[in-house]
Every structure is written in structure tokens, then in C-alpha cells.
Short mmCIF file of C-alpha atoms and ligand atoms in Angstrom, two decimals:
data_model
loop_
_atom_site.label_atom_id
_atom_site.label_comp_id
_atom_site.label_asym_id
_atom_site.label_seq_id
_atom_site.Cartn_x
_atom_site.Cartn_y
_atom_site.Cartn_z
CA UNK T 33 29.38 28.25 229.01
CA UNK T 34 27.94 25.32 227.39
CA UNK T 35 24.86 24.01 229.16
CA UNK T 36 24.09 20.95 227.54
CA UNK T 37 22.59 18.70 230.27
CA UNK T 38 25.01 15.31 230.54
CA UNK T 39 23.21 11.92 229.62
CA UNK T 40 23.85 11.58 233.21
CA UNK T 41 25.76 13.22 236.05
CA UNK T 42 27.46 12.67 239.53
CA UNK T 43 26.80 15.27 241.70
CA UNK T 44 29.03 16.53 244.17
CA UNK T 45 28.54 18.20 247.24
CA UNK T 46 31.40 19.13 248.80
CA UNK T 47 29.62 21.18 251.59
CA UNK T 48 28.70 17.99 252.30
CA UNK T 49 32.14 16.31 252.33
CA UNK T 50 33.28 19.21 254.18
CA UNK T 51 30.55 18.94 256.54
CA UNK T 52 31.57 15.17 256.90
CA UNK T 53 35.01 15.82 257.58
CA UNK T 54 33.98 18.07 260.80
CA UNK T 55 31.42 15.72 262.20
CA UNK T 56 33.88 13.05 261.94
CA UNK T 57 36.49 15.35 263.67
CA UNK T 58 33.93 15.94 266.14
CA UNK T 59 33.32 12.12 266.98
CA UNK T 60 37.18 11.70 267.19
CA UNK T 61 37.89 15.15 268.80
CA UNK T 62 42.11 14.49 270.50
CA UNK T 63 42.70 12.65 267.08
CA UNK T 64 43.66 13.94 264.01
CA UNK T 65 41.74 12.72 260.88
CA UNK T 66 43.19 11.15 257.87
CA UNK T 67 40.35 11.69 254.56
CA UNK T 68 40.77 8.23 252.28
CA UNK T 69 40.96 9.35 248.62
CA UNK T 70 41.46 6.09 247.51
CA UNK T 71 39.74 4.71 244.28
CA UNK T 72 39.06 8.83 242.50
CA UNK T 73 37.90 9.32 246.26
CA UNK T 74 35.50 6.26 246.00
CA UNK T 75 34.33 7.50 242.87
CA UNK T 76 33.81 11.60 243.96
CA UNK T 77 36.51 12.95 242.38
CA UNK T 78 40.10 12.47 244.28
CA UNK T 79 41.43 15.86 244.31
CA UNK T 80 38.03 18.21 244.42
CA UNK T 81 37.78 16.19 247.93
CA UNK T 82 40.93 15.58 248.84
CA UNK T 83 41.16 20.02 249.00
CA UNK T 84 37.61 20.18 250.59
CA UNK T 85 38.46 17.44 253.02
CA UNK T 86 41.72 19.87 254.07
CA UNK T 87 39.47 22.62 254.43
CA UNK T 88 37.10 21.10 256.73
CA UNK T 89 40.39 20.05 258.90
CA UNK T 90 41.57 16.94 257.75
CA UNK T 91 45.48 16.99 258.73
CA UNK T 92 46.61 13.65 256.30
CA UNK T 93 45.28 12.65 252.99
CA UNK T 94 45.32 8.45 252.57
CA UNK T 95 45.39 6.52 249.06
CA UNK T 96 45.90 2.78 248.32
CA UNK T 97 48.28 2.99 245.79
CA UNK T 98 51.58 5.31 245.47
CA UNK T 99 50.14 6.26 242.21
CA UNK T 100 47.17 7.96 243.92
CA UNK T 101 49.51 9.34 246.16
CA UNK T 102 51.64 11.00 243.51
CA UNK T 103 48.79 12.59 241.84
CA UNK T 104 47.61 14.45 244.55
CA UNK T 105 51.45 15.90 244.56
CA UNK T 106 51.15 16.25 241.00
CA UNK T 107 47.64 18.60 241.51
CA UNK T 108 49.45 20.53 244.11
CA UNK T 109 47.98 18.70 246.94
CA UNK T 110 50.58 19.33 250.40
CA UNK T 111 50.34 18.43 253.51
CA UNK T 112 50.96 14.83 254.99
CA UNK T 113 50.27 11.94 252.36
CA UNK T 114 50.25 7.89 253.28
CA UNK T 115 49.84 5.11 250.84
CA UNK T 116 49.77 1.56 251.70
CA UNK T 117 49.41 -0.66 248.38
CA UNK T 118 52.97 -1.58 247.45
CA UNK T 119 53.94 -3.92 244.91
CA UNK T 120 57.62 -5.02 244.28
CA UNK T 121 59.43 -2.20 241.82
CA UNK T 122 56.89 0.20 243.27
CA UNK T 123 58.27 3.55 242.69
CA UNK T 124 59.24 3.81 246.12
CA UNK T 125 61.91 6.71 245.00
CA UNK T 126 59.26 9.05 243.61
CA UNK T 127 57.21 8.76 246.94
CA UNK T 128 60.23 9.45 248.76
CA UNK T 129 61.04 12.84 247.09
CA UNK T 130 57.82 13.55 247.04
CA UNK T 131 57.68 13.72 250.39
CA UNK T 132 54.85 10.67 251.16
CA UNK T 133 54.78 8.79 253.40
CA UNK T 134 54.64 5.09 252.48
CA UNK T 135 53.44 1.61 254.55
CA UNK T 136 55.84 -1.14 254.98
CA UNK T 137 54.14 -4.53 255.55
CA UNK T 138 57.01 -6.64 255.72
CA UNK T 139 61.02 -6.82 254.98
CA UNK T 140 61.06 -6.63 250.73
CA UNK T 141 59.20 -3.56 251.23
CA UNK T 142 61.83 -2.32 253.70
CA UNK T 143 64.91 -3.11 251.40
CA UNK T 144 63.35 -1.35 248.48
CA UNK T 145 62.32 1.59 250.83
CA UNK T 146 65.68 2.16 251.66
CA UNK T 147 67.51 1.47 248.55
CA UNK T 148 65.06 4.48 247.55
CA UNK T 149 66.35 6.70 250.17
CA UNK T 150 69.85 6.08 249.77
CA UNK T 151 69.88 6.79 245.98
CA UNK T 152 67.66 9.51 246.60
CA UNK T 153 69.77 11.28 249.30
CA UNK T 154 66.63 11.95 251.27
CA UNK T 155 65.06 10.36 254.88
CA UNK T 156 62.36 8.22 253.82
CA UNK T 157 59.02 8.28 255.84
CA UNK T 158 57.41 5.13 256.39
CA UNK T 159 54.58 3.52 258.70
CA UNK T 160 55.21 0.15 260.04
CA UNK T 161 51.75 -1.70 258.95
CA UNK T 162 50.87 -4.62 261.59
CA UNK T 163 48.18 -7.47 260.87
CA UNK T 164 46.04 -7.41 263.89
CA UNK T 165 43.87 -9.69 262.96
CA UNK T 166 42.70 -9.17 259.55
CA UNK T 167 44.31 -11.37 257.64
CA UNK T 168 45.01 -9.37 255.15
CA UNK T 169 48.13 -6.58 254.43
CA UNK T 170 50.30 -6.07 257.10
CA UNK T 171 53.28 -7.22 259.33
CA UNK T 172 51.94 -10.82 261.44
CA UNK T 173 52.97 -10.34 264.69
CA UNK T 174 55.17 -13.57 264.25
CA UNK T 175 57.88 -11.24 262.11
CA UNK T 176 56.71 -7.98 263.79
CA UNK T 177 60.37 -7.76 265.73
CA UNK T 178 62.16 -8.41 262.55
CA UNK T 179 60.92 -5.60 260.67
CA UNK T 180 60.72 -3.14 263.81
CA UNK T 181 64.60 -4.54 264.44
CA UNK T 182 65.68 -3.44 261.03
CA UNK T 183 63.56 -0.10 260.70
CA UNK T 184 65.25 0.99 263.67
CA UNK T 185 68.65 -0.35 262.17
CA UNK T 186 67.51 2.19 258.81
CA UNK T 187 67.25 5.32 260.86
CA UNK T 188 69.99 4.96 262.74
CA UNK T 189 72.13 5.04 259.43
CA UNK T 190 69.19 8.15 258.19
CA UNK T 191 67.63 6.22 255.57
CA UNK T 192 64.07 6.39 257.10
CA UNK T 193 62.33 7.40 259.58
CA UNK T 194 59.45 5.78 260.85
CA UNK T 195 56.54 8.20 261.32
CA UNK T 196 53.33 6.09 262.21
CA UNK T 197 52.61 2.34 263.70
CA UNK T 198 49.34 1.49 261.91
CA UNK T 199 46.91 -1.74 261.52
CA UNK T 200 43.18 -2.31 260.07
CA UNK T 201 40.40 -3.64 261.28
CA UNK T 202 38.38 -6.73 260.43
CA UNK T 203 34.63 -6.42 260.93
CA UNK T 204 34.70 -2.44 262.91
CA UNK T 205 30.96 -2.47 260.57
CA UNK T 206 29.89 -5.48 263.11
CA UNK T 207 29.44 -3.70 266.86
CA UNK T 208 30.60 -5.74 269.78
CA UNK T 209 32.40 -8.51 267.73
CA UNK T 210 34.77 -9.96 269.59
CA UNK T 211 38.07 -9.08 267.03
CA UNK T 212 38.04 -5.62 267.51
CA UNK T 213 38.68 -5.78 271.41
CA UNK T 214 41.46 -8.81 270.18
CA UNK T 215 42.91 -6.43 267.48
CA UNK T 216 42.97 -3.92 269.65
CA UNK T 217 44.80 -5.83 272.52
CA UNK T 218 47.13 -7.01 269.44
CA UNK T 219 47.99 -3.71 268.50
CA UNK T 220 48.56 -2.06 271.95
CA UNK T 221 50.86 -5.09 272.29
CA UNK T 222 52.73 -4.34 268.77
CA UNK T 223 53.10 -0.64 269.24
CA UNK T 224 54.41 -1.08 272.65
CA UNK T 225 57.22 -3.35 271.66
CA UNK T 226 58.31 -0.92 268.91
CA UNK T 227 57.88 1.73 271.17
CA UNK T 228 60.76 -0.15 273.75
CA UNK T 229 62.79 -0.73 270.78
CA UNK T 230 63.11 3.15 270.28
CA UNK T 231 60.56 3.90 267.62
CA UNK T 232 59.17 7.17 268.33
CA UNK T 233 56.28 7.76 265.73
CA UNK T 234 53.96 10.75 265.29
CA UNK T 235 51.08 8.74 264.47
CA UNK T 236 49.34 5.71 265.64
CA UNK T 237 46.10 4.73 263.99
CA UNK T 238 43.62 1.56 263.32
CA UNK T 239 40.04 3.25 263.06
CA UNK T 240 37.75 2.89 259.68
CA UNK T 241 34.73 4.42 259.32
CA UNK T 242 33.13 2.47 261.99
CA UNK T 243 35.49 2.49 264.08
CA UNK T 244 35.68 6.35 264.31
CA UNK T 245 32.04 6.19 264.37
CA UNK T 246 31.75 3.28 267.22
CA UNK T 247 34.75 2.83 268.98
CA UNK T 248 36.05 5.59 270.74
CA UNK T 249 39.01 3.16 272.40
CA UNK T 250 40.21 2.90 268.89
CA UNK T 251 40.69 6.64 267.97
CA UNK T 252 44.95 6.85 268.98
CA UNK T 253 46.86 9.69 266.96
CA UNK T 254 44.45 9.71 264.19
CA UNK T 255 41.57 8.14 262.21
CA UNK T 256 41.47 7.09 258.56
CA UNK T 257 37.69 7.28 258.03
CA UNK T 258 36.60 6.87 254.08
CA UNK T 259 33.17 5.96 253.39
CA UNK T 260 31.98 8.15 256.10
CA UNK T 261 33.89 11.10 254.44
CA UNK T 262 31.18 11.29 251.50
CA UNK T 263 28.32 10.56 253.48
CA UNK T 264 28.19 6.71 252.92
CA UNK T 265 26.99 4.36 255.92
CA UNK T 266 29.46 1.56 256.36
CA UNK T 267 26.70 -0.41 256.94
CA UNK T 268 23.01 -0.76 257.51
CA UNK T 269 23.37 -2.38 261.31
CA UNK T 270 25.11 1.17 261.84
CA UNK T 271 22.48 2.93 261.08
CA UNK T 272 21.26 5.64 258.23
CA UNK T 273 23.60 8.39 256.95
CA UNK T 274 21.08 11.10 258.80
CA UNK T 275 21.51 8.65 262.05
CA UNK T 276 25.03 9.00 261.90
CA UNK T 277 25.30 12.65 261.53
CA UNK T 278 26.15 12.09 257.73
CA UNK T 279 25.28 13.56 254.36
CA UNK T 280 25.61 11.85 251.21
CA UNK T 281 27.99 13.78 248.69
CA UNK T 282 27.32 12.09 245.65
CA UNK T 283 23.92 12.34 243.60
CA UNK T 284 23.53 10.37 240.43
CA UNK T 285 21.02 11.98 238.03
CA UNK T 286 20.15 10.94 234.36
CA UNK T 287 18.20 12.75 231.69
CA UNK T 288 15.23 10.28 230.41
CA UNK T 289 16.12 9.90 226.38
CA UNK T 290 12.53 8.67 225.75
CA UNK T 291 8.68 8.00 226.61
CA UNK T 292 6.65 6.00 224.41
CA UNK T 293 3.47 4.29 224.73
CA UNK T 294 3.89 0.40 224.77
CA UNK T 295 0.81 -1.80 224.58
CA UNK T 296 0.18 -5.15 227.21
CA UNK T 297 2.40 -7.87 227.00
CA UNK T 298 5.85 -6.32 225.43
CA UNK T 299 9.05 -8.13 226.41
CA UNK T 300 11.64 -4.73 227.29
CA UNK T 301 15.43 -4.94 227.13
CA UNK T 302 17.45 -8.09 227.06
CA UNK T 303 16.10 -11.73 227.72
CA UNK T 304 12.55 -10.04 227.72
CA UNK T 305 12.69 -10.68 231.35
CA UNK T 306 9.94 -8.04 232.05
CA UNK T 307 7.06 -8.10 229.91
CA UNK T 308 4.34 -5.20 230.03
CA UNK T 309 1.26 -6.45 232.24
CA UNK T 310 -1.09 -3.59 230.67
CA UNK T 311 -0.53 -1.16 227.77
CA UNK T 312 1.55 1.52 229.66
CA UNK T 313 4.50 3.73 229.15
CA UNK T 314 8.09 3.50 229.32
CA UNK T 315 10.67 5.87 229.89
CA UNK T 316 14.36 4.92 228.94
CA UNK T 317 16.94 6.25 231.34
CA UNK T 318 20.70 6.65 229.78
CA UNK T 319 22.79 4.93 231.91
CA UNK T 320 24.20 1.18 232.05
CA UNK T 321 26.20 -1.15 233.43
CA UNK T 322 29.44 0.46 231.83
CA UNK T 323 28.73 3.67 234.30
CA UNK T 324 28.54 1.51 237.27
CA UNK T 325 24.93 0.67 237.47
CA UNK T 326 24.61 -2.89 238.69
CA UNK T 327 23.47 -5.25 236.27
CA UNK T 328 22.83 -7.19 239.93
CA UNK T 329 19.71 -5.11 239.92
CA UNK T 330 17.95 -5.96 237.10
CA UNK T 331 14.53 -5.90 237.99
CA UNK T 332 14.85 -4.35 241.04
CA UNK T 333 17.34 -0.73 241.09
CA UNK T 334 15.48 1.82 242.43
CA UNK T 335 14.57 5.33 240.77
CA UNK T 336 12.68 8.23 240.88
CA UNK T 337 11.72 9.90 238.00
CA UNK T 338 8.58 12.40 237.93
CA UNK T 339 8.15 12.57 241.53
CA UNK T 340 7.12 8.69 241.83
CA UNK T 341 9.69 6.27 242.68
CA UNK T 342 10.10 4.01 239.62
CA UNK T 343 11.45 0.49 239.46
CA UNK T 344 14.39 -0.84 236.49
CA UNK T 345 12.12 -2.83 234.17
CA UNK T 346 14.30 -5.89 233.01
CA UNK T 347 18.06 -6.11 232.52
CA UNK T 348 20.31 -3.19 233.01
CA UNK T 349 22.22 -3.16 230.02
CA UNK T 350 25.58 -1.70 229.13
CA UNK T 351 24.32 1.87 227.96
CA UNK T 352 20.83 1.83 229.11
CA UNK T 353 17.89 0.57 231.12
CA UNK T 354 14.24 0.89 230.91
CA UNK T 355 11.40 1.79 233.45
CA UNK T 356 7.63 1.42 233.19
CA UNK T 357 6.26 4.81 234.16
CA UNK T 358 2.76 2.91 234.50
CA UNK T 359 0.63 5.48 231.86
CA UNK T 360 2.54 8.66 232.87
CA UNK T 361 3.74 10.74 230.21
CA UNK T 362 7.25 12.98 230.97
CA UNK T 363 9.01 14.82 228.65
CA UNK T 364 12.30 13.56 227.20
CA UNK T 365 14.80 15.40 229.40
CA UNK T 366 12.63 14.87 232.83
CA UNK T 367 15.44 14.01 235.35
CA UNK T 368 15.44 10.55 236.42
CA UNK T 369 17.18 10.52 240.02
CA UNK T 370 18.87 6.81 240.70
CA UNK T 371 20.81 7.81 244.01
CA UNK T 372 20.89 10.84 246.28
CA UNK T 373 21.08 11.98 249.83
CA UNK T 374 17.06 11.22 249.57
CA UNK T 375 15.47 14.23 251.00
CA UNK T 376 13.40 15.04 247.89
CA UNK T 377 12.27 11.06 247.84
CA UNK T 378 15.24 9.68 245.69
CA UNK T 379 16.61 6.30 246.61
CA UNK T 380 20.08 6.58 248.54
CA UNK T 381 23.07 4.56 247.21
CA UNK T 382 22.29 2.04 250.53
CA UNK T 383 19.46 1.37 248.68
CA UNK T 384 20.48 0.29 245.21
CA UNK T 385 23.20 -1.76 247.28
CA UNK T 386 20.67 -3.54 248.47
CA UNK T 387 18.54 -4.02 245.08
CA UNK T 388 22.00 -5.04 244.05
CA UNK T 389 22.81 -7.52 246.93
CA UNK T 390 26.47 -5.38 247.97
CA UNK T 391 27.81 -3.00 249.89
CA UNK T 392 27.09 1.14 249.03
CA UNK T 393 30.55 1.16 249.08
CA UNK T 394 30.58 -0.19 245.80
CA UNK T 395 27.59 1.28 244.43
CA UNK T 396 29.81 5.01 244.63
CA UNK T 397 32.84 3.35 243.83
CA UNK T 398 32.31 1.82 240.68
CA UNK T 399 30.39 4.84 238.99
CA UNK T 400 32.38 4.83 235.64
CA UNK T 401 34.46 7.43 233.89
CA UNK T 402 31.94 8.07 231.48
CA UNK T 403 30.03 10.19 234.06
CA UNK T 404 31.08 13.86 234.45
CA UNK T 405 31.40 14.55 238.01
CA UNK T 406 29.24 18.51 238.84
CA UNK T 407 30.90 19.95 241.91
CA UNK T 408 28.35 21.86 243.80
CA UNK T 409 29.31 24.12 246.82
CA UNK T 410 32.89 24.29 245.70
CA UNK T 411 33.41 27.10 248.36
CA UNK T 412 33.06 27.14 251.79
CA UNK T 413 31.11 29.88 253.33
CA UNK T 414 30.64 32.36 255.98
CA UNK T 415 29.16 30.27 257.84
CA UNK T 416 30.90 27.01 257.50
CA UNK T 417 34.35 28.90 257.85
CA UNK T 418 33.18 29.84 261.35
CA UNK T 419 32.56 26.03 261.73
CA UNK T 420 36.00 25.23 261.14
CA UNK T 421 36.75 26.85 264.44
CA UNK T 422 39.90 25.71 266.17
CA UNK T 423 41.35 23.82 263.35
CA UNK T 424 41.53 26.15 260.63
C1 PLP A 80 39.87 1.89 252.60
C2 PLP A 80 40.64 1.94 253.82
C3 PLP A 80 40.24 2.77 254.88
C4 PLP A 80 38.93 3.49 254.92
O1 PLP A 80 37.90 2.55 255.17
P1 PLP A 80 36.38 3.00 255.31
O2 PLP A 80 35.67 1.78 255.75
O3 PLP A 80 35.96 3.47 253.96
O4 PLP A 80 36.37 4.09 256.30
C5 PLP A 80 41.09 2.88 255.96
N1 PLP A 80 42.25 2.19 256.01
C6 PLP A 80 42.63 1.35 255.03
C7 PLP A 80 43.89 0.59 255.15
C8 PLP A 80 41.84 1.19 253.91
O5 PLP A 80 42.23 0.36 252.94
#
């Protein structure tokens, strides 16, 4: 085996995904759970997650795009698939036969879905997607009877068959606002009507993250949390990870490149926007902009490196970024920590979201392709099998 340490490294707990998965279960215990793998699993690693996220009891996988959707089939991955991105010319057909189930938003998606099926041969699943109030994807209630009208017009004649009645909430991270009672009222509203009309679907299913997390009223068939699967708040009014039962999958370590001496008063990195205030140290940590650190937090990103918690000194630039290690001499090679679950004194990805003035969301989403993802804890034990209990 080559042991070479990586200029800098994702780690990947997937006893903690798995671990995730079952304390989400447990907070949404008569629904099933759908794991989002969307976006390489938010930058984890889709199908290492996707598999640990079925171990732990996850009954449906959900992607954005069909593309996503087909890879998992394409790694082996079974059991129920949705995707919900569709553009025109999509390739509808291939989701079909590969047995995924696909959104339909409004009537072009519908004629393409079933042009699929038909030249396919095969029933095509598909979940009618309603805009409750987001504004966003989805059916408006407006042309809801339309497109429920002629879905139940397509299985009658076998082309499809429609499987869930779905929607998405607007601000589930905000407690008590007022839209997700009136999305909720929405979507009884919509499901009931294409309930009358004869759909009969297995699943129906609005809850996010928060919503699994904080509103119980919202949990229906299933819930589609993603953040919450690696360990991610959805937001700092919800509380910390540890608050929410949570544990952080993804670690981000870099190997410091080099310590040198610098004397009072040097400019470092671009712009010179940090300049020495006494002769010190600085150590330069391998990892830029291009791997998904924010160049937002310049100045200010968060790191611990030789057990002290170290602040970016200047710009973050595309390869690289510099600390001042204030006098402290490490060795080339000393692990400099930027992100972790934060129980040996690392900085958590909701903090370098803030130091970067976004959401953590994006602070484990955008870490770039350059960084091999480690997968630690690849097999569940003893232990954790017992945990599985009734679902496995
Ligand atoms: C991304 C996404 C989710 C998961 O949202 P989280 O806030 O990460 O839990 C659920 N449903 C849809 C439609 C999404 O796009």
C-alpha cells in the first residue's frame, strides 16, 4: 500500500453517516427515510454513502439530477431511487429502465415521461412535484388538476404510474415561520385532490432536514433529510450538530508544506493584506480556493494546527494559504485540521461558514475534486448492527 500522506484529505466517517441515518429514523420513527446524495453526496462521496446510508435503514436514495440517479444504478446501487432536476431531452428513457423513479413538475415533463415509457415498453414511475409555497420547482397549485388529470389519464393506458405526491419547503431552517403551517395546509389540500381523482401513491413527503428535525406534522410517508445525513446543522438557530443528535462525517485535514521564520512587518500572500506585526513564523497549509476553501475567508478561516487554533493570514489563494503560527516551530508534515466534528478542538464546517459569511452547506459541498476522499469505518459493527434493530 502506498502511504504517502495527501496534500490534503476529506475524511469520511461513515459510522457517522450511518449513525445519522438512525437518529434521523428515530426522530421520524412511522416514516420511511429518503438519504439525499445529491451533489457527490454534498461533497462525501455519493455512493460510499449512498450504501452506508442503506445500511443504517434508509429505504430510498434521492439525487437532483437523473444523471446522479443513473450512477448509483451504474455502481450497483438498488433499491428505490427519485430524482427531481429535469431538463427538456432529459434522458427520461434511461431512468425509466432503470427502474427510477423520476419528479414531474409540470405537463412537458409529463409528455416526455411518457413518450419514454411507451418506446420503452415499461410503466414509468413518477412523483407528482407540487409548489407549496416555495417558489421554486414544482406544479403551482393553479395547474395542479391539469397535470394530476393527465397522470391519471397515463396510467390508465400503463404508461406510468404515479408512486409519490411530493413538495419542498421554504424556510423549514426558520422555526415557527408562518409558511410551513401554509405549505403544509397547501399540500394536504393538493394531495387530497389527487387522492379523489384516483391517485393512489406509496409515498407522500415534504420534510428537509429541519423539517424531520422540527416538525413532526410534516413527517407523511417519508422524509428526504440531506444535510443532516452527514452530520451538518441546517442552521445555527437549530442548534449544534451534538444538540441535534448529529455527528459530522466529513473532516478536512492538510499536511503543512512549510515553516519558516519571517521577520516584523512582511506582507504574506496576495494584496499583502496581512503584514507580520512581530518577527514570527509561518506555516503554509496546501489547500486553496480550487479545493473549496473560501476565498470569502481571507483573513478570517479558522484552523488548528499544533494543538492551537490558528487563523488564515491574508488571501486564500487558489493552491494555498498561509497562517502565522506566532513563533512556534512544527515540522513540515504537522497536520493542519481546517474542519472536523471538533472534539479534539478543530473548527467545525459551521464555523468556516461563518468566517466565510454562507451556509455549511456549502462549505462540504464545494470541497473540490482535487481532494481524495479517506473512508473511515467502512464497516458496520457488532454493535451498530444490533442498532439497526427492526429495520435491517
Ligand atoms: C436538497 C434537497 C433536500 C435535502 O435538503 P436538506 O436541507 O439538505 O435536508 C430535500 N429535497 C429536495 C427537493 C432537495 O433539493
Amino acid at each position: 500500500m502506498n502511504e504517502t500522506p495527501p496534500r490534503v484529505r476529506a475524511e469520511i466517517d461513515l459510522a457517522a453517516v450511518r449513525a445519522n441515518v438512525r437518529a434521523l429514523r428515530a426522530r421520524a420513527p412511522r416514516a420511511a427515510l429518503m438519504a439525499v446524495v445529491k451533489a457527490d453526496a454534498y461533497g462525501h462521496g455519493m455512493v460510499p454513502c449512498a450504501r452506508a446510508a442503506q445500511q443504517a435503514g434508509a429505504a430510498w436514495l434521492g439525487t437532483a439530477t437523473p444523471q446522479e440517479a443513473l450512477a448509483l444504478r451504474a455502481a450497483d446501487v438498488g433499491g428505490p431511487v427519485m430524482c427531481w432536476l429535469w431538463t427538456p431531452g432529459g434522458p427520461w428513457r434511461e431512468a425509466v429502465e432503470a427502474d427510477v423513479d423520476v419528479s414531474v413538475s409540470g405537463m412537458w415533463a409529463l409528455r416526455e415521461v411518457v413518450a419514454a415509457a411507451r418506446a420503452a415498453g415499461r410503466t414509468a414511475r413518477i412523483q407528482l412535484k407540487a409548489d407549496t409555497g416555495l417558489g421554486r420547482n414544482g406544479c403551482q397549485p393553479a395547474d395542479w388538476p391539469e397535470l394530476v388529470q393527465h397522470a391519471r389519464a397515463a396510467e390508465a393506458e400503463g404508461a406510468v404510474r404515479v408512486t409519490g405526491l411530493w413538495s419542498h419547503f421554504a424556510c423549514a431552517d426558520e422555526p415557527g415561520h408562518p409558511s410551513i403551517a401554509a405549505q403544509l395546509a397547501v399540500f394536504q389540500e393538493l394531495v387530497a385532490y389527487a387522492e379523489k381523482e384516483g391517485v393512489d401513491p406509496e409515498v407522500r413527503h415534504i420534510a428537509n432536514s429541519p423539517a424531520t428535525l422540527t416538525v413532526p406534522e410534516s413527517h407523511f410517508d417519508l422524509v428526504r433529510p440531506g444535510i443532516a445525513v452527514y452530520g451538518v446543522s441546517p442552521s445555527p438557530e437549530l442548534g449544534t450538530p451534538a444538540a441535534l443528535g448529529l455527528r459530522p462525517a466529513m473532516s478536512l485535514i492538510a499536511s503543512v508544506a512549510l515553516v519558516k521564520r519571517a521577520p516584523e512587518g512582511h506582507g504574506v500572500s496576495y494584496g499583502h493584506h496581512y503584514v507580520t506585526p512581530t518577527e514570527t513564523t509561518l506555516g503554509l497549509v496546501p489547500a486553496g480556493y480550487a479545493d473549496g476553501i473560501p476565498r470569502h475567508a481571507s483573513g478570517r478561516g479558522p484552523v488548528l494546527v499544533g494543538g492551537k487554533r490558528r487563523t488564515v493570514a491574508g488571501r486564500v489563494a487558489m493552491d494555498q494559504f498561509v497562517i502565522d503560527l506566532g513563533g512556534d516551530l512544527l515540522e513540515p508534515g504537522a497536520e493542519a485540521v481546517l474542519f472536523g466534528p471538533g472534539d479534539r478542538g478543530e473548527p467545525t464546517a459551521e464555523d468556516w461558514a461563518q468566517a466565510a459569511d454562507t451556509i455549511a452547506y456549502e462549505i462540504v459541498t464545494r470541497i473540490g475534486s482535487r481532494v481524495p476522499r479517506v473512508y473511515l469505518n467502512e464497516r458496520p459493527d457488532e454493535r451498530e448492527r444490533g442498532a439497526n434493530g427492526a429495520a435491517q
